[in-house]
Amino acid sequence: MARYAFIVPADLPGPSGGLAYNQRVLAQWRTMGLDVEEVPVPGAWPRPAPADRRILAQRLRQHRRVLIDGIIASAAPEELRVAAAAGTRVAMLVHLPLPAESGLTPGEQQRLAAGEAAAVSAAHVVVCTSGWAHDDLQSRYGLGQVSVAEPGVDPAALAAGSLPARLLFLGAVTPRKNPLGLLQALGVLTALPWSVVIAGPEGQDPGYAGRVRAAADALPDGRAAVIGPVSGQQLETLWGETDLLVLPSLAETYGMVVTEALARGIPALVGAGTGAQDALCGDPTGPRSELPTPGAALDPYDPSAWSDLLRAWSSDAHLRQQWRRAAQAHRARLRTWSHAAQDLRTAIEW
């Protein structure tokens, strides 16, 4: 049996930033020679069936040192407490504080917060993936110590872009990610030359996804395409055709797609006050701190502000070139996945 175990969800729809983070860190640890086992647990986390929680309890009993994905841990605080009492050292990795998800009823938000509060209390170590999540967890639950292990990014070829300019929304089609707000902002700019692709899984909220498709279809001249999840060569081709990433999320822990865009020399517009702003600008004390911003952060609740800046970007070649040069400067100073894996390993003392 491996010395360490990383307990991850087996059945979550993807692709997602959290699942990608888990897989990349595991791959780096194995490259480092760390003896760690990936332990998938079935269930519709964070709303598991009793049988799913029993399987989790069994998996926890089988290992002495575990790291558990927060979407599982937050829904099973009692299982964590029992395992910790029996001698298992439990570290909890929070990708997104669950009550920060949009579209929740007050009752759902309260239930998720109660479970997450109990889980972070039961865990020996809590780690999150951004400064934004660190501040949220500390203020929400009064935690004394939360470590941060930001994501890394893979090197990538510079994007060639498109003519007319191509905008890309890449993420789950959900209210929190706010693609409907983006389409609303673009709806008043149809006299300008641009196209937009909305790519990502739609299964979490089919009703909302339907409204997004209807809004895209309402734009003239086939300007907007909603294409579902993409991966592999299809995703690489899409990146190569992109001139600007647009991520108007209402809440975002980090926004790995932002640094993935920067790795290709693509600037981004992101939601102000979210973790995506941290991804765009970099750590205030880090190697990107003195570089110009490769895009901008805007109030995600203000479509008119997005319309105004998208109008300026679309009509001003100098602004486009300025942002692209800034993105290329950031490209040379991005964190790698080996940095992320080492930071997480240090935090959980593996």
Short mmCIF file of C-alpha atoms in Angstrom, two decimals:
data_model
loop_
_atom_site.label_atom_id
_atom_site.label_comp_id
_atom_site.label_asym_id
_atom_site.label_seq_id
_atom_site.Cartn_x
_atom_site.Cartn_y
_atom_site.Cartn_z
CA MET A 1 0.00 0.00 0.00
CA ALA A 2 1.23 3.48 -0.86
CA ARG A 3 2.48 5.65 1.97
CA TYR A 4 0.11 8.51 1.02
CA ALA A 5 -3.39 8.68 -0.49
CA PHE A 6 -5.08 11.44 -2.47
CA ILE A 7 -8.87 10.96 -2.25
CA VAL A 8 -10.60 12.47 -5.28
CA PRO A 9 -14.12 12.45 -6.75
CA ALA A 10 -14.68 9.69 -9.29
CA ASP A 11 -17.88 10.90 -10.93
CA LEU A 12 -17.75 14.68 -11.30
CA PRO A 13 -18.49 16.02 -14.78
CA GLY A 14 -15.52 17.60 -16.46
CA PRO A 15 -13.35 19.09 -17.59
CA SER A 16 -12.84 21.42 -14.64
CA GLY A 17 -9.99 23.33 -13.09
CA GLY A 18 -10.19 21.35 -9.85
CA LEU A 19 -9.95 17.99 -11.57
CA ALA A 20 -7.09 19.23 -13.75
CA TYR A 21 -5.24 20.53 -10.67
CA ASN A 22 -5.56 17.15 -8.95
CA GLN A 23 -4.25 15.24 -11.95
CA ARG A 24 -1.32 17.55 -12.64
CA VAL A 25 -0.19 17.54 -9.01
CA LEU A 26 -0.41 13.74 -8.87
CA ALA A 27 1.67 13.48 -12.05
CA GLN A 28 4.32 15.80 -10.61
CA TRP A 29 4.48 13.90 -7.33
CA ARG A 30 5.04 10.64 -9.18
CA THR A 31 7.80 12.30 -11.18
CA MET A 32 9.34 13.34 -7.84
CA GLY A 33 9.18 9.70 -6.68
CA LEU A 34 6.54 10.35 -4.00
CA ASP A 35 4.72 7.15 -3.01
CA VAL A 36 1.12 8.37 -3.38
CA GLU A 37 -2.03 6.50 -4.48
CA GLU A 38 -4.95 8.14 -6.24
CA VAL A 39 -8.14 6.96 -4.50
CA PRO A 40 -11.31 7.81 -6.49
CA VAL A 41 -14.54 7.80 -4.48
CA PRO A 42 -17.89 7.48 -6.29
CA GLY A 43 -20.81 9.80 -5.64
CA ALA A 44 -22.54 13.02 -6.65
CA TRP A 45 -20.38 15.10 -4.32
CA PRO A 46 -21.11 17.38 -2.47
CA ARG A 47 -24.51 15.62 -2.33
CA PRO A 48 -23.51 11.99 -1.77
CA ALA A 49 -25.73 9.02 -1.07
CA PRO A 50 -25.25 7.13 2.23
CA ALA A 51 -23.48 4.36 0.31
CA ASP A 52 -20.94 6.86 -1.01
CA ARG A 53 -20.15 8.05 2.51
CA ARG A 54 -19.67 4.44 3.64
CA ILE A 55 -17.17 3.87 0.84
CA LEU A 56 -15.34 7.04 1.84
CA ALA A 57 -15.17 5.92 5.47
CA GLN A 58 -13.68 2.61 4.32
CA ARG A 59 -11.07 4.36 2.19
CA LEU A 60 -10.11 6.65 5.06
CA ARG A 61 -9.59 3.63 7.34
CA GLN A 62 -7.19 2.08 4.82
CA HIS A 63 -4.65 4.93 4.91
CA ARG A 64 -2.70 6.79 7.58
CA ARG A 65 -1.87 9.95 5.60
CA VAL A 66 -4.51 11.34 3.25
CA LEU A 67 -5.20 14.44 1.21
CA ILE A 68 -8.89 14.76 0.38
CA ASP A 69 -10.55 16.98 -2.20
CA GLY A 70 -12.72 19.57 -0.46
CA ILE A 71 -15.84 18.77 -2.49
CA ILE A 72 -15.82 15.36 -0.79
CA ALA A 73 -14.57 16.42 2.63
CA SER A 74 -17.14 19.19 3.02
CA ALA A 75 -19.99 16.69 2.64
CA ALA A 76 -18.52 14.15 5.07
CA PRO A 77 -17.19 15.93 8.16
CA GLU A 78 -18.19 13.08 10.49
CA GLU A 79 -16.20 10.58 8.43
CA LEU A 80 -13.20 12.91 8.64
CA ARG A 81 -13.62 13.30 12.40
CA VAL A 82 -13.79 9.53 12.98
CA ALA A 83 -10.76 8.89 10.76
CA ALA A 84 -8.73 11.59 12.52
CA ALA A 85 -9.67 10.18 15.92
CA ALA A 86 -8.49 6.74 14.75
CA GLY A 87 -5.06 8.11 13.81
CA THR A 88 -5.37 9.11 10.18
CA ARG A 89 -3.74 12.46 9.41
CA VAL A 90 -6.20 14.30 7.18
CA ALA A 91 -5.29 17.21 4.92
CA MET A 92 -8.12 18.96 3.04
CA LEU A 93 -7.66 20.66 -0.35
CA VAL A 94 -10.25 23.38 -1.06
CA HIS A 95 -10.63 24.33 -4.73
CA LEU A 96 -13.72 26.49 -4.16
CA PRO A 97 -15.39 27.29 -0.82
CA LEU A 98 -18.71 25.60 -1.54
CA PRO A 99 -21.02 28.36 -0.20
CA ALA A 100 -19.37 30.73 -2.72
CA GLU A 101 -21.08 28.90 -5.58
CA SER A 102 -23.79 31.02 -7.19
CA GLY A 103 -27.39 29.97 -7.73
CA LEU A 104 -27.79 28.37 -4.29
CA THR A 105 -30.90 28.79 -2.21
CA PRO A 106 -30.33 30.18 1.30
CA GLY A 107 -31.02 26.71 2.69
CA GLU A 108 -28.49 25.06 0.38
CA GLN A 109 -25.89 27.68 1.16
CA GLN A 110 -26.42 27.22 4.89
CA ARG A 111 -26.17 23.42 4.61
CA LEU A 112 -22.97 23.57 2.56
CA ALA A 113 -21.42 26.11 4.93
CA ALA A 114 -22.23 23.97 7.97
CA GLY A 115 -20.66 20.89 6.40
CA GLU A 116 -17.59 22.76 5.24
CA ALA A 117 -17.11 24.44 8.63
CA ALA A 118 -17.21 21.05 10.37
CA ALA A 119 -14.85 19.53 7.79
CA VAL A 120 -12.16 22.22 8.06
CA SER A 121 -12.39 21.87 11.83
CA ALA A 122 -11.88 18.10 11.62
CA ALA A 123 -8.93 18.26 9.20
CA HIS A 124 -5.38 18.54 10.52
CA VAL A 125 -4.34 20.80 7.61
CA VAL A 126 -6.36 22.97 5.23
CA VAL A 127 -4.87 24.04 1.90
CA CYS A 128 -6.51 26.12 -0.82
CA THR A 129 -5.47 27.12 -4.32
CA SER A 130 -5.42 30.93 -4.18
CA GLY A 131 -5.09 33.98 -1.99
CA TRP A 132 -8.75 34.75 -2.67
CA ALA A 133 -9.82 31.35 -1.28
CA HIS A 134 -7.45 31.79 1.69
CA ASP A 135 -9.12 35.06 2.64
CA ASP A 136 -12.62 33.64 2.09
CA LEU A 137 -11.98 30.59 4.29
CA GLN A 138 -10.41 32.63 7.07
CA SER A 139 -13.22 35.17 7.16
CA ARG A 140 -15.99 32.60 6.69
CA TYR A 141 -14.85 30.10 9.32
CA GLY A 142 -12.34 31.99 11.45
CA LEU A 143 -9.52 29.59 10.59
CA GLY A 144 -6.20 30.39 12.15
CA GLN A 145 -4.04 28.69 9.52
CA VAL A 146 -4.76 28.09 5.83
CA SER A 147 -1.95 27.31 3.40
CA VAL A 148 -1.97 28.26 -0.29
CA ALA A 149 -0.70 26.22 -3.24
CA GLU A 150 -1.58 28.08 -6.42
CA PRO A 151 -1.90 26.15 -9.70
CA GLY A 152 0.85 25.97 -12.26
CA VAL A 153 0.65 26.05 -16.04
CA ASP A 154 2.22 24.16 -18.91
CA PRO A 155 4.36 25.92 -21.53
CA ALA A 156 2.46 26.45 -24.79
CA ALA A 157 2.93 27.90 -28.25
CA LEU A 158 1.94 31.49 -28.92
CA ALA A 159 -1.60 31.83 -30.29
CA ALA A 160 -1.91 33.17 -33.82
CA GLY A 161 -5.42 34.57 -33.25
CA SER A 162 -8.14 35.10 -35.83
CA LEU A 163 -9.54 37.68 -38.22
CA PRO A 164 -11.96 39.04 -37.17
CA ALA A 165 -10.79 38.85 -33.56
CA ARG A 166 -11.95 35.78 -31.62
CA LEU A 167 -13.10 35.92 -28.00
CA LEU A 168 -13.13 32.73 -25.91
CA PHE A 169 -15.16 31.87 -22.83
CA LEU A 170 -13.77 28.59 -21.45
CA GLY A 171 -15.47 27.12 -18.40
CA ALA A 172 -18.62 25.50 -17.06
CA VAL A 173 -21.80 27.09 -18.41
CA THR A 174 -23.19 28.07 -15.01
CA PRO A 175 -24.52 31.25 -13.33
CA ARG A 176 -21.27 31.61 -11.33
CA LYS A 177 -19.18 31.67 -14.51
CA ASN A 178 -21.65 34.19 -15.99
CA PRO A 179 -21.52 33.57 -19.76
CA LEU A 180 -25.03 35.08 -20.02
CA GLY A 181 -23.65 38.38 -18.72
CA LEU A 182 -20.94 38.23 -21.37
CA LEU A 183 -23.45 37.69 -24.16
CA GLN A 184 -25.52 40.58 -22.82
CA ALA A 185 -22.44 42.82 -22.98
CA LEU A 186 -21.65 41.71 -26.53
CA GLY A 187 -25.22 42.18 -27.71
CA VAL A 188 -24.74 45.94 -28.16
CA LEU A 189 -21.49 45.56 -30.13
CA THR A 190 -22.70 43.80 -33.25
CA ALA A 191 -21.54 46.67 -35.51
CA LEU A 192 -17.93 45.76 -34.65
CA PRO A 193 -15.94 42.81 -36.07
CA TRP A 194 -15.60 39.96 -33.58
CA SER A 195 -16.75 36.41 -32.86
CA VAL A 196 -17.07 34.53 -29.57
CA VAL A 197 -16.86 30.85 -28.67
CA ILE A 198 -18.40 29.55 -25.44
CA ALA A 199 -16.79 26.21 -24.59
CA GLY A 200 -17.41 24.11 -21.51
CA PRO A 201 -19.66 21.52 -19.87
CA GLU A 202 -23.36 22.38 -19.59
CA GLY A 203 -24.75 19.60 -17.40
CA GLN A 204 -24.66 21.31 -13.99
CA ASP A 205 -27.57 23.67 -14.77
CA PRO A 206 -29.41 22.66 -17.96
CA GLY A 207 -31.94 25.48 -17.63
CA TYR A 208 -29.25 28.12 -17.47
CA ALA A 209 -27.33 26.46 -20.31
CA GLY A 210 -30.47 26.64 -22.43
CA ARG A 211 -30.74 30.37 -21.82
CA VAL A 212 -27.12 30.82 -22.82
CA ARG A 213 -27.68 28.93 -26.08
CA ALA A 214 -30.77 31.03 -26.81
CA ALA A 215 -28.86 34.26 -26.19
CA ALA A 216 -26.03 33.10 -28.44
CA ASP A 217 -28.47 32.15 -31.21
CA ALA A 218 -30.08 35.59 -30.95
CA LEU A 219 -26.85 37.34 -31.93
CA PRO A 220 -26.72 38.02 -35.69
CA ASP A 221 -24.42 36.53 -38.33
CA GLY A 222 -23.47 33.44 -36.32
CA ARG A 223 -21.25 35.60 -34.10
CA ALA A 224 -21.54 33.30 -31.07
CA ALA A 225 -20.96 29.55 -30.98
CA VAL A 226 -21.73 27.36 -27.94
CA ILE A 227 -19.75 24.16 -28.48
CA GLY A 228 -19.80 22.20 -25.20
CA PRO A 229 -16.70 20.74 -23.50
CA VAL A 230 -13.43 20.60 -25.43
CA SER A 231 -10.14 18.84 -24.78
CA GLY A 232 -7.06 17.54 -26.53
CA GLN A 233 -6.29 18.77 -30.02
CA GLN A 234 -9.68 20.47 -30.36
CA LEU A 235 -8.83 22.65 -27.35
CA GLU A 236 -5.34 23.41 -28.63
CA THR A 237 -6.78 24.48 -31.98
CA LEU A 238 -9.29 26.69 -30.20
CA TRP A 239 -6.55 28.34 -28.13
CA GLY A 240 -4.55 29.00 -31.27
CA GLU A 241 -7.48 30.90 -32.81
CA THR A 242 -8.14 33.05 -29.72
CA ASP A 243 -7.29 36.74 -29.33
CA LEU A 244 -8.89 37.45 -25.94
CA LEU A 245 -10.06 35.26 -23.04
CA VAL A 246 -13.26 36.50 -21.38
CA LEU A 247 -14.08 35.16 -17.91
CA PRO A 248 -16.82 37.29 -16.26
CA SER A 249 -17.18 34.98 -13.23
CA LEU A 250 -19.09 36.25 -10.21
CA ALA A 251 -16.78 34.17 -8.00
CA GLU A 252 -13.60 32.36 -8.96
CA THR A 253 -11.01 30.73 -6.74
CA TYR A 254 -8.18 31.23 -9.21
CA GLY A 255 -9.20 30.71 -12.83
CA MET A 256 -6.58 28.38 -14.29
CA VAL A 257 -7.78 29.25 -17.80
CA VAL A 258 -6.35 32.75 -17.26
CA THR A 259 -2.77 31.54 -16.86
CA GLU A 260 -3.37 29.00 -19.65
CA ALA A 261 -4.27 31.97 -21.87
CA LEU A 262 -1.20 33.94 -20.74
CA ALA A 263 0.99 30.92 -21.52
CA ARG A 264 -0.14 31.41 -25.14
CA GLY A 265 0.31 35.19 -25.12
CA ILE A 266 -3.45 35.78 -24.91
CA PRO A 267 -4.70 38.63 -22.67
CA ALA A 268 -7.86 38.32 -20.60
CA LEU A 269 -10.84 40.19 -19.19
CA VAL A 270 -11.88 38.78 -15.81
CA GLY A 271 -14.26 39.46 -12.95
CA ALA A 272 -12.87 42.04 -10.52
CA GLY A 273 -12.60 40.92 -6.91
CA THR A 274 -12.31 37.24 -7.84
CA GLY A 275 -9.33 34.91 -7.80
CA ALA A 276 -9.12 35.32 -11.57
CA GLN A 277 -7.79 38.82 -10.98
CA ASP A 278 -4.93 37.27 -8.98
CA ALA A 279 -4.24 34.85 -11.83
CA LEU A 280 -4.22 37.73 -14.32
CA CYS A 281 -1.85 40.01 -12.39
CA GLY A 282 0.20 37.53 -10.36
CA ASP A 283 1.25 37.65 -6.71
CA PRO A 284 1.82 41.29 -5.63
CA THR A 285 5.23 40.24 -4.31
CA GLY A 286 6.02 37.74 -7.06
CA PRO A 287 7.96 37.82 -10.34
CA ARG A 288 5.05 39.31 -12.34
CA SER A 289 4.30 42.16 -9.94
CA GLU A 290 5.99 44.94 -11.89
CA LEU A 291 4.62 43.92 -15.30
CA PRO A 292 1.73 45.77 -17.00
CA THR A 293 -1.67 44.11 -16.66
CA PRO A 294 -2.36 41.81 -19.64
CA GLY A 295 -6.02 42.82 -19.94
CA ALA A 296 -8.33 44.10 -17.22
CA ALA A 297 -10.59 43.16 -14.30
CA LEU A 298 -14.16 44.48 -14.42
CA ASP A 299 -17.23 44.31 -12.20
CA PRO A 300 -18.93 41.08 -13.35
CA TYR A 301 -22.33 42.49 -12.37
CA ASP A 302 -21.97 45.46 -14.76
CA PRO A 303 -22.50 44.38 -18.40
CA SER A 304 -22.19 47.99 -19.57
CA ALA A 305 -18.63 48.18 -18.24
CA TRP A 306 -17.80 45.02 -20.18
CA SER A 307 -19.47 46.47 -23.30
CA ASP A 308 -17.43 49.66 -23.04
CA LEU A 309 -14.06 47.94 -22.67
CA LEU A 310 -14.82 45.28 -25.30
CA ARG A 311 -15.78 48.09 -27.67
CA ALA A 312 -12.47 49.81 -26.99
CA TRP A 313 -10.50 46.59 -27.44
CA SER A 314 -12.30 45.63 -30.64
CA SER A 315 -11.91 49.06 -32.27
CA ASP A 316 -8.39 50.01 -31.08
CA ALA A 317 -5.51 48.07 -32.65
CA HIS A 318 -3.00 49.81 -30.36
CA LEU A 319 -4.84 48.59 -27.24
CA ARG A 320 -4.95 45.04 -28.60
CA GLN A 321 -1.21 45.11 -29.29
CA GLN A 322 -0.51 46.60 -25.85
CA TRP A 323 -2.41 43.85 -24.07
CA ARG A 324 -0.84 41.14 -26.21
CA ARG A 325 2.69 42.41 -25.47
CA ALA A 326 1.83 42.44 -21.76
CA ALA A 327 0.52 38.85 -21.97
CA GLN A 328 3.75 37.75 -23.62
CA ALA A 329 5.77 39.40 -20.85
CA HIS A 330 3.75 37.51 -18.21
CA ARG A 331 4.14 34.31 -20.24
CA ALA A 332 7.84 34.16 -19.41
CA ARG A 333 7.27 34.33 -15.63
CA LEU A 334 4.38 31.95 -14.95
CA ARG A 335 4.46 29.30 -12.23
CA THR A 336 5.02 25.71 -13.30
CA TRP A 337 3.20 22.61 -12.08
CA SER A 338 6.37 21.50 -10.32
CA HIS A 339 6.12 24.69 -8.21
CA ALA A 340 2.48 23.92 -7.41
CA ALA A 341 3.20 20.31 -6.49
CA GLN A 342 6.09 21.27 -4.22
CA ASP A 343 4.06 24.00 -2.49
CA LEU A 344 1.22 21.56 -1.81
CA ARG A 345 3.62 18.86 -0.62
CA THR A 346 5.27 21.32 1.77
CA ALA A 347 1.91 22.47 3.13
CA ILE A 348 0.70 18.94 3.92
CA GLU A 349 4.14 17.79 5.10
CA TRP A 350 4.53 14.86 2.74
#
